Amino acid sequence: MVVILGSPTPESAEIYAKTVTEGDPSWVGPLAGIALKLPVYHVLEPEVKNQFDQSLYDDQVGIMESVLDTDDLIKTVSKVRSEQ
Amino acid sequence: MVQHGSKPSREIQKDPETLKLIQSSLRSLNEAISYAPHQVMLGNIYPDTLSELESPWYENPTDSNSHKGPHGEIVGEEIFYGLIKGVDDFGLVSIEESFAKRSYSEIKKMGYLTGDLLQKIEGVPVSEIENRLQEDNVLPLRLGTGETIGFISTDYAEDPSLSPDILLENLTVKATATMALNSVLESNGVDPETIDYVIGSGEEAIGDRYNRGGGNLAKAVAEAAGCMQSTGADIKAFCCAPVHATVVGGSLITSGVFPNIAVIGGCSLAKLGMKFQGHLKKGIPIMEDVLVGFAILLGPDDQVSPVLRLDSVGRHTVAAGSVQQKIVEALVQTPLSKVGLKFQDIGKYATEMHNPEITDTAGSGNVPQTNYRLIAALAALNGEIEKGAESRDAFVKTHGMPGFSPTQGHVASAIPFLGHALDDLKRGNYQYSMFLAKGSLFLGRMTHMSDGESFILEKNH
């Protein structure tokens, strides 16, 4: 099982990435203190992007690559993943 | 009022100590007045100026200490509690008598609220407040200092739709919308008796156990504001409702059904302190500490006011789905091409205008910036601007603006720019402004969809 995030900011992506790995860092949701240790990726990461039919990806996600802080998002989520 | 916001009230219930933490992180009225984004709401500062001001804005107050501007007025707790009492037709709210006297004279000084509302602002002895607060189903009304000045109760304890917290939510909506409507009528020299129809566009559910969300706050506000010749109805569409309501209002005028219409939206009490935990964690003031109401007057062409282009209305159809790109295509690109305009013909786009200082500091990102970048990306896809971050950012700077609205749900959706857009269009700063709003329908658990609608305002030629 792999978790794919679409969160628009590095801050929110970090919260969701940690929620499905080490447990909800904000301690407000049902996964507080529960470490699922699931592999987590952002949909803008190349490992995910390359799995898609490219024209479909461009149609559905492509524009967000130029809108969001893609590099920061990739850095943030891959860091959480590597800390597992 | 922050303690009555949804998130704070739930957290206070879990840990009563949270109330003290909240009280110690609240801003004073003067701090809220001199806060730059609020001065933009009042119309004393143009939105673009925000990017030139030193940030964070909460640490760099503006020189302006004016509580009034061409687009509105900000009032403190003393007036606000009096207003709630003044719009309470069922004796639900009680406030202390000396407080009520001060409140009455302050509200009278404002000059534009009607006699009936003023007459209802009467107080009760402190002892009555203390006694009633011992009972169940009675909620205290406190000042930011923690001092209790009154309470709200229910007249039917068995009905969860009429519990004191829900009645408080709905009375704050009525109070803010009434104040906004009377203020707009007065500042435009419009006799309330000439209004034919009032359309409510807030999100709050008004009704009892048999008709929760039954609504028509519009007519309640019409009555409180003295619009005696009007009726009204509410349009419910989450944050998108003000744009839907404006389009419906324009259509009723154009079709000749009703010539003079007011679109109103009260505040959103539930959203006070929504992200207070993020703000406390960062050691910054709780900035979701203001309630906002608005009113818009629509009428036949007066040869001066900007024109609502009904042929430009954009809609997020069911078929458009939930992909951001498709939504913005439906709301921006399709209507532009329908009326033969290009992306850059729109002087300013008004989108979800949430103040990024509130959302960014609590991990929710910069909402308007993301929206403006999406519009820029579509302009680039259509070959109207160069691809790349540089031209994207230039487009955003010219045709967008920094967010400045309190995170008051439907209030934040495009409407806060309306006053500025009317000024710009009247002065001829540009020919067109586009308003687009989106609504998170999925929050109600009846569909996974979101919603959106848009319209273009044009300079009156």
PDB file of N, CA, C and O in Angstrom, chain B residues 356-410:
ATOM      1  N   PRO B 356      -3.397  35.615   3.739  1.00  0.00           N
ATOM      2  CA  PRO B 356      -2.407  34.533   3.877  1.00  0.00           C
ATOM      3  C   PRO B 356      -1.708  34.517   5.237  1.00  0.00           C
ATOM      4  O   PRO B 356      -1.194  33.490   5.657  1.00  0.00           O
ATOM      5  N   GLU B 357      -1.730  35.663   5.906  1.00  0.00           N
ATOM      6  CA  GLU B 357      -1.096  35.702   7.221  1.00  0.00           C
ATOM      7  C   GLU B 357      -1.846  34.801   8.210  1.00  0.00           C
ATOM      8  O   GLU B 357      -1.262  34.282   9.159  1.00  0.00           O
ATOM      9  N   ILE B 358      -3.136  34.602   7.970  1.00  0.00           N
ATOM     10  CA  ILE B 358      -3.938  33.732   8.834  1.00  0.00           C
ATOM     11  C   ILE B 358      -3.764  32.281   8.422  1.00  0.00           C
ATOM     12  O   ILE B 358      -3.575  31.398   9.258  1.00  0.00           O
ATOM     13  N   THR B 359      -3.802  32.033   7.110  1.00  0.00           N
ATOM     14  CA  THR B 359      -3.799  30.643   6.636  1.00  0.00           C
ATOM     15  C   THR B 359      -2.385  30.058   6.561  1.00  0.00           C
ATOM     16  O   THR B 359      -2.172  28.920   6.953  1.00  0.00           O
ATOM     17  N   ASP B 360      -1.437  30.847   6.076  1.00  0.00           N
ATOM     18  CA  ASP B 360      -0.071  30.349   5.897  1.00  0.00           C
ATOM     19  C   ASP B 360       0.561  29.976   7.235  1.00  0.00           C
ATOM     20  O   ASP B 360       1.286  28.980   7.328  1.00  0.00           O
ATOM     21  N   THR B 361       0.280  30.761   8.265  1.00  0.00           N
ATOM     22  CA  THR B 361       0.884  30.501   9.570  1.00  0.00           C
ATOM     23  C   THR B 361       0.281  29.264  10.231  1.00  0.00           C
ATOM     24  O   THR B 361       0.778  28.797  11.235  1.00  0.00           O
ATOM     25  N   ALA B 362      -0.814  28.741   9.662  1.00  0.00           N
ATOM     26  CA  ALA B 362      -1.427  27.544  10.240  1.00  0.00           C
ATOM     27  C   ALA B 362      -1.413  26.385   9.238  1.00  0.00           C
ATOM     28  O   ALA B 362      -2.196  25.462   9.335  1.00  0.00           O
ATOM     29  N   GLY B 363      -0.517  26.469   8.246  1.00  0.00           N
ATOM     30  CA  GLY B 363      -0.307  25.346   7.336  1.00  0.00           C
ATOM     31  C   GLY B 363      -1.341  25.174   6.245  1.00  0.00           C
ATOM     32  O   GLY B 363      -1.407  24.128   5.614  1.00  0.00           O
ATOM     33  N   SER B 364      -2.166  26.196   5.975  1.00  0.00           N
ATOM     34  CA  SER B 364      -3.174  26.043   4.921  1.00  0.00           C
ATOM     35  C   SER B 364      -2.781  26.723   3.611  1.00  0.00           C
ATOM     36  O   SER B 364      -3.576  26.755   2.678  1.00  0.00           O
ATOM     37  N   GLY B 365      -1.602  27.291   3.563  1.00  0.00           N
ATOM     38  CA  GLY B 365      -1.117  27.857   2.301  1.00  0.00           C
ATOM     39  C   GLY B 365      -1.690  29.230   1.979  1.00  0.00           C
ATOM     40  O   GLY B 365      -2.522  29.762   2.701  1.00  0.00           O
ATOM     41  N   ASN B 366      -1.207  29.782   0.856  1.00  0.00           N
ATOM     42  CA  ASN B 366      -1.652  31.104   0.405  1.00  0.00           C
ATOM     43  C   ASN B 366      -2.715  30.908  -0.677  1.00  0.00           C
ATOM     44  O   ASN B 366      -2.411  30.701  -1.849  1.00  0.00           O
ATOM     45  N   VAL B 367      -3.970  30.962  -0.260  1.00  0.00           N
ATOM     46  CA  VAL B 367      -5.089  30.591  -1.137  1.00  0.00           C
ATOM     47  C   VAL B 367      -5.198  31.501  -2.369  1.00  0.00           C
ATOM     48  O   VAL B 367      -5.236  31.010  -3.499  1.00  0.00           O
ATOM     49  N   PRO B 368      -5.233  32.844  -2.196  1.00  0.00           N
ATOM     50  CA  PRO B 368      -5.355  33.675  -3.402  1.00  0.00           C
ATOM     51  C   PRO B 368      -4.175  33.510  -4.353  1.00  0.00           C
ATOM     52  O   PRO B 368      -4.365  33.464  -5.568  1.00  0.00           O
ATOM     53  N   GLN B 369      -2.981  33.375  -3.791  1.00  0.00           N
ATOM     54  CA  GLN B 369      -1.814  33.235  -4.674  1.00  0.00           C
ATOM     55  C   GLN B 369      -1.932  31.990  -5.560  1.00  0.00           C
ATOM     56  O   GLN B 369      -1.656  32.042  -6.757  1.00  0.00           O
ATOM     57  N   THR B 370      -2.370  30.883  -4.972  1.00  0.00           N
ATOM     58  CA  THR B 370      -2.546  29.655  -5.756  1.00  0.00           C
ATOM     59  C   THR B 370      -3.590  29.880  -6.857  1.00  0.00           C
ATOM     60  O   THR B 370      -3.393  29.468  -8.001  1.00  0.00           O
ATOM     61  N   ASN B 371      -4.682  30.541  -6.526  1.00  0.00           N
ATOM     62  CA  ASN B 371      -5.720  30.807  -7.527  1.00  0.00           C
ATOM     63  C   ASN B 371      -5.188  31.687  -8.662  1.00  0.00           C
ATOM     64  O   ASN B 371      -5.450  31.431  -9.835  1.00  0.00           O
ATOM     65  N   TYR B 372      -4.465  32.750  -8.301  1.00  0.00           N
ATOM     66  CA  TYR B 372      -3.941  33.659  -9.333  1.00  0.00           C
ATOM     67  C   TYR B 372      -2.917  32.957 -10.223  1.00  0.00           C
ATOM     68  O   TYR B 372      -2.864  33.178 -11.422  1.00  0.00           O
ATOM     69  N   ARG B 373      -2.091  32.099  -9.616  1.00  0.00           N
ATOM     70  CA  ARG B 373      -1.105  31.363 -10.424  1.00  0.00           C
ATOM     71  C   ARG B 373      -1.811  30.427 -11.398  1.00  0.00           C
ATOM     72  O   ARG B 373      -1.343  30.220 -12.514  1.00  0.00           O
ATOM     73  N   LEU B 374      -2.923  29.844 -10.959  1.00  0.00           N
ATOM     74  CA  LEU B 374      -3.696  28.969 -11.845  1.00  0.00           C
ATOM     75  C   LEU B 374      -4.244  29.748 -13.042  1.00  0.00           C
ATOM     76  O   LEU B 374      -4.194  29.271 -14.181  1.00  0.00           O
ATOM     77  N   ILE B 375      -4.757  30.947 -12.784  1.00  0.00           N
ATOM     78  CA  ILE B 375      -5.287  31.766 -13.885  1.00  0.00           C
ATOM     79  C   ILE B 375      -4.131  32.133 -14.821  1.00  0.00           C
ATOM     80  O   ILE B 375      -4.263  32.065 -16.054  1.00  0.00           O
ATOM     81  N   ALA B 376      -2.974  32.483 -14.234  1.00  0.00           N
ATOM     82  CA  ALA B 376      -1.800  32.829 -15.048  1.00  0.00           C
ATOM     83  C   ALA B 376      -1.356  31.631 -15.881  1.00  0.00           C
ATOM     84  O   ALA B 376      -1.016  31.766 -17.069  1.00  0.00           O
ATOM     85  N   ALA B 377      -1.374  30.430 -15.271  1.00  0.00           N
ATOM     86  CA  ALA B 377      -0.961  29.232 -16.000  1.00  0.00           C
ATOM     87  C   ALA B 377      -1.895  28.983 -17.186  1.00  0.00           C
ATOM     88  O   ALA B 377      -1.449  28.577 -18.271  1.00  0.00           O
ATOM     89  N   LEU B 378      -3.188  29.242 -17.006  1.00  0.00           N
ATOM     90  CA  LEU B 378      -4.133  29.075 -18.117  1.00  0.00           C
ATOM     91  C   LEU B 378      -3.888  30.119 -19.203  1.00  0.00           C
ATOM     92  O   LEU B 378      -3.982  29.816 -20.397  1.00  0.00           O
ATOM     93  N   ALA B 379      -3.557  31.346 -18.779  1.00  0.00           N
ATOM     94  CA  ALA B 379      -3.235  32.395 -19.758  1.00  0.00           C
ATOM     95  C   ALA B 379      -2.008  31.982 -20.569  1.00  0.00           C
ATOM     96  O   ALA B 379      -1.947  32.200 -21.785  1.00  0.00           O
ATOM     97  N   ALA B 380      -1.042  31.339 -19.890  1.00  0.00           N
ATOM     98  CA  ALA B 380       0.169  30.880 -20.583  1.00  0.00           C
ATOM     99  C   ALA B 380      -0.165  29.728 -21.528  1.00  0.00           C
ATOM    100  O   ALA B 380       0.303  29.695 -22.678  1.00  0.00           O
ATOM    101  N   LEU B 381      -1.001  28.808 -21.079  1.00  0.00           N
ATOM    102  CA  LEU B 381      -1.413  27.677 -21.925  1.00  0.00           C
ATOM    103  C   LEU B 381      -2.099  28.169 -23.202  1.00  0.00           C
ATOM    104  O   LEU B 381      -1.992  27.552 -24.257  1.00  0.00           O
ATOM    105  N   ASN B 382      -2.820  29.288 -23.067  1.00  0.00           N
ATOM    106  CA  ASN B 382      -3.516  29.861 -24.220  1.00  0.00           C
ATOM    107  C   ASN B 382      -2.633  30.788 -25.045  1.00  0.00           C
ATOM    108  O   ASN B 382      -3.117  31.466 -25.954  1.00  0.00           O
ATOM    109  N   GLY B 383      -1.360  30.859 -24.675  1.00  0.00           N
ATOM    110  CA  GLY B 383      -0.420  31.666 -25.441  1.00  0.00           C
ATOM    111  C   GLY B 383      -0.594  33.164 -25.262  1.00  0.00           C
ATOM    112  O   GLY B 383      -0.065  33.958 -26.042  1.00  0.00           O
ATOM    113  N   GLU B 384      -1.319  33.574 -24.217  1.00  0.00           N
ATOM    114  CA  GLU B 384      -1.499  35.015 -24.010  1.00  0.00           C
ATOM    115  C   GLU B 384      -0.340  35.639 -23.251  1.00  0.00           C
ATOM    116  O   GLU B 384      -0.098  36.833 -23.347  1.00  0.00           O
ATOM    117  N   ILE B 385       0.317  34.856 -22.399  1.00  0.00           N
ATOM    118  CA  ILE B 385       1.540  35.337 -21.751  1.00  0.00           C
ATOM    119  C   ILE B 385       2.608  34.257 -21.932  1.00  0.00           C
ATOM    120  O   ILE B 385       2.303  33.109 -22.272  1.00  0.00           O
ATOM    121  N   GLU B 386       3.864  34.644 -21.706  1.00  0.00           N
ATOM    122  CA  GLU B 386       4.975  33.701 -21.821  1.00  0.00           C
ATOM    123  C   GLU B 386       4.840  32.619 -20.753  1.00  0.00           C
ATOM    124  O   GLU B 386       4.275  32.872 -19.677  1.00  0.00           O
ATOM    125  N   LYS B 387       5.390  31.422 -21.041  1.00  0.00           N
ATOM    126  CA  LYS B 387       5.438  30.393 -19.999  1.00  0.00           C
ATOM    127  C   LYS B 387       6.595  30.712 -19.057  1.00  0.00           C
ATOM    128  O   LYS B 387       7.513  31.424 -19.433  1.00  0.00           O
ATOM    129  N   GLY B 388       6.545  30.225 -17.833  1.00  0.00           N
ATOM    130  CA  GLY B 388       7.651  30.438 -16.896  1.00  0.00           C
ATOM    131  C   GLY B 388       7.245  31.293 -15.717  1.00  0.00           C
ATOM    132  O   GLY B 388       6.261  32.036 -15.771  1.00  0.00           O
ATOM    133  N   ALA B 389       8.053  31.159 -14.639  1.00  0.00           N
ATOM    134  CA  ALA B 389       7.698  31.794 -13.366  1.00  0.00           C
ATOM    135  C   ALA B 389       7.691  33.321 -13.447  1.00  0.00           C
ATOM    136  O   ALA B 389       6.888  33.978 -12.787  1.00  0.00           O
ATOM    137  N   GLU B 390       8.594  33.871 -14.288  1.00  0.00           N
ATOM    138  CA  GLU B 390       8.718  35.334 -14.312  1.00  0.00           C
ATOM    139  C   GLU B 390       7.445  36.009 -14.841  1.00  0.00           C
ATOM    140  O   GLU B 390       6.901  36.928 -14.213  1.00  0.00           O
ATOM    141  N   SER B 391       6.965  35.532 -15.987  1.00  0.00           N
ATOM    142  CA  SER B 391       5.770  36.160 -16.549  1.00  0.00           C
ATOM    143  C   SER B 391       4.534  35.786 -15.724  1.00  0.00           C
ATOM    144  O   SER B 391       3.593  36.566 -15.604  1.00  0.00           O
ATOM    145  N   ARG B 392       4.562  34.585 -15.140  1.00  0.00           N
ATOM    146  CA  ARG B 392       3.465  34.182 -14.250  1.00  0.00           C
ATOM    147  C   ARG B 392       3.358  35.167 -13.077  1.00  0.00           C
ATOM    148  O   ARG B 392       2.287  35.697 -12.784  1.00  0.00           O
ATOM    149  N   ASP B 393       4.503  35.440 -12.438  1.00  0.00           N
ATOM    150  CA  ASP B 393       4.481  36.336 -11.282  1.00  0.00           C
ATOM    151  C   ASP B 393       4.105  37.768 -11.680  1.00  0.00           C
ATOM    152  O   ASP B 393       3.443  38.468 -10.908  1.00  0.00           O
ATOM    153  N   ALA B 394       4.517  38.182 -12.870  1.00  0.00           N
ATOM    154  CA  ALA B 394       4.156  39.528 -13.342  1.00  0.00           C
ATOM    155  C   ALA B 394       2.645  39.620 -13.555  1.00  0.00           C
ATOM    156  O   ALA B 394       2.003  40.613 -13.196  1.00  0.00           O
ATOM    157  N   PHE B 395       2.064  38.551 -14.115  1.00  0.00           N
ATOM    158  CA  PHE B 395       0.612  38.506 -14.336  1.00  0.00           C
ATOM    159  C   PHE B 395      -0.125  38.587 -12.989  1.00  0.00           C
ATOM    160  O   PHE B 395      -1.079  39.344 -12.820  1.00  0.00           O
ATOM    161  N   VAL B 396       0.376  37.782 -12.032  1.00  0.00           N
ATOM    162  CA  VAL B 396      -0.265  37.739 -10.711  1.00  0.00           C
ATOM    163  C   VAL B 396      -0.209  39.110 -10.040  1.00  0.00           C
ATOM    164  O   VAL B 396      -1.182  39.570  -9.447  1.00  0.00           O
ATOM    165  N   LYS B 397       0.937  39.792 -10.176  1.00  0.00           N
ATOM    166  CA  LYS B 397       1.102  41.113  -9.535  1.00  0.00           C
ATOM    167  C   LYS B 397       0.126  42.139 -10.152  1.00  0.00           C
ATOM    168  O   LYS B 397      -0.477  42.933  -9.440  1.00  0.00           O
ATOM    169  N   THR B 398      -0.019  42.086 -11.468  1.00  0.00           N
ATOM    170  CA  THR B 398      -0.875  43.075 -12.137  1.00  0.00           C
ATOM    171  C   THR B 398      -2.365  42.767 -11.969  1.00  0.00           C
ATOM    172  O   THR B 398      -3.151  43.646 -11.650  1.00  0.00           O
ATOM    173  N   HIS B 399      -2.716  41.514 -12.202  1.00  0.00           N
ATOM    174  CA  HIS B 399      -4.148  41.167 -12.269  1.00  0.00           C
ATOM    175  C   HIS B 399      -4.683  40.554 -10.973  1.00  0.00           C
ATOM    176  O   HIS B 399      -5.868  40.300 -10.860  1.00  0.00           O
ATOM    177  N   GLY B 400      -3.788  40.300 -10.018  1.00  0.00           N
ATOM    178  CA  GLY B 400      -4.213  39.752  -8.734  1.00  0.00           C
ATOM    179  C   GLY B 400      -3.922  40.736  -7.627  1.00  0.00           C
ATOM    180  O   GLY B 400      -3.737  41.930  -7.874  1.00  0.00           O
ATOM    181  N   MET B 401      -3.878  40.225  -6.425  1.00  0.00           N
ATOM    182  CA  MET B 401      -3.594  41.079  -5.260  1.00  0.00           C
ATOM    183  C   MET B 401      -3.337  40.164  -4.067  1.00  0.00           C
ATOM    184  O   MET B 401      -3.754  38.995  -4.083  1.00  0.00           O
ATOM    185  N   PRO B 402      -2.690  40.677  -3.025  1.00  0.00           N
ATOM    186  CA  PRO B 402      -2.522  39.841  -1.830  1.00  0.00           C
ATOM    187  C   PRO B 402      -3.880  39.629  -1.152  1.00  0.00           C
ATOM    188  O   PRO B 402      -4.745  40.504  -1.221  1.00  0.00           O
ATOM    189  N   GLY B 403      -4.043  38.500  -0.506  1.00  0.00           N
ATOM    190  CA  GLY B 403      -5.297  38.244   0.221  1.00  0.00           C
ATOM    191  C   GLY B 403      -5.390  39.149   1.435  1.00  0.00           C
ATOM    192  O   GLY B 403      -4.373  39.523   2.019  1.00  0.00           O
ATOM    193  N   PHE B 404      -6.600  39.534   1.793  1.00  0.00           N
ATOM    194  CA  PHE B 404      -6.746  40.440   2.940  1.00  0.00           C
ATOM    195  C   PHE B 404      -8.005  40.158   3.759  1.00  0.00           C
ATOM    196  O   PHE B 404      -8.250  40.810   4.767  1.00  0.00           O
ATOM    197  N   SER B 405      -8.785  39.174   3.338  1.00  0.00           N
ATOM    198  CA  SER B 405     -10.067  38.955   4.022  1.00  0.00           C
ATOM    199  C   SER B 405      -9.915  38.049   5.240  1.00  0.00           C
ATOM    200  O   SER B 405      -9.208  37.041   5.194  1.00  0.00           O
ATOM    201  N   PRO B 406     -10.612  38.356   6.317  1.00  0.00           N
ATOM    202  CA  PRO B 406     -10.723  37.382   7.410  1.00  0.00           C
ATOM    203  C   PRO B 406     -11.300  36.074   6.856  1.00  0.00           C
ATOM    204  O   PRO B 406     -12.086  36.094   5.905  1.00  0.00           O
ATOM    205  N   THR B 407     -10.937  34.957   7.467  1.00  0.00           N
ATOM    206  CA  THR B 407     -11.369  33.644   6.963  1.00  0.00           C
ATOM    207  C   THR B 407     -12.808  33.362   7.404  1.00  0.00           C
ATOM    208  O   THR B 407     -13.063  32.419   8.142  1.00  0.00           O
ATOM    209  N   GLN B 408     -13.707  34.208   6.910  1.00  0.00           N
ATOM    210  CA  GLN B 408     -15.118  34.105   7.304  1.00  0.00           C
ATOM    211  C   GLN B 408     -15.945  33.410   6.221  1.00  0.00           C
ATOM    212  O   GLN B 408     -17.009  33.899   5.829  1.00  0.00           O
ATOM    213  N   GLY B 409     -15.453  32.274   5.729  1.00  0.00           N
ATOM    214  CA  GLY B 409     -16.225  31.450   4.801  1.00  0.00           C
ATOM    215  C   GLY B 409     -16.696  32.195   3.575  1.00  0.00           C
ATOM    216  O   GLY B 409     -15.894  32.727   2.806  1.00  0.00           O
ATOM    217  N   HIS B 410     -18.028  32.253   3.404  1.00  0.00           N
ATOM    218  CA  HIS B 410     -18.625  32.888   2.233  1.00  0.00           C
ATOM    219  C   HIS B 410     -18.220  34.354   2.084  1.00  0.00           C
ATOM    220  O   HIS B 410     -18.222  34.890   0.988  1.00  0.00           O
TER     221      HIS B 410
END
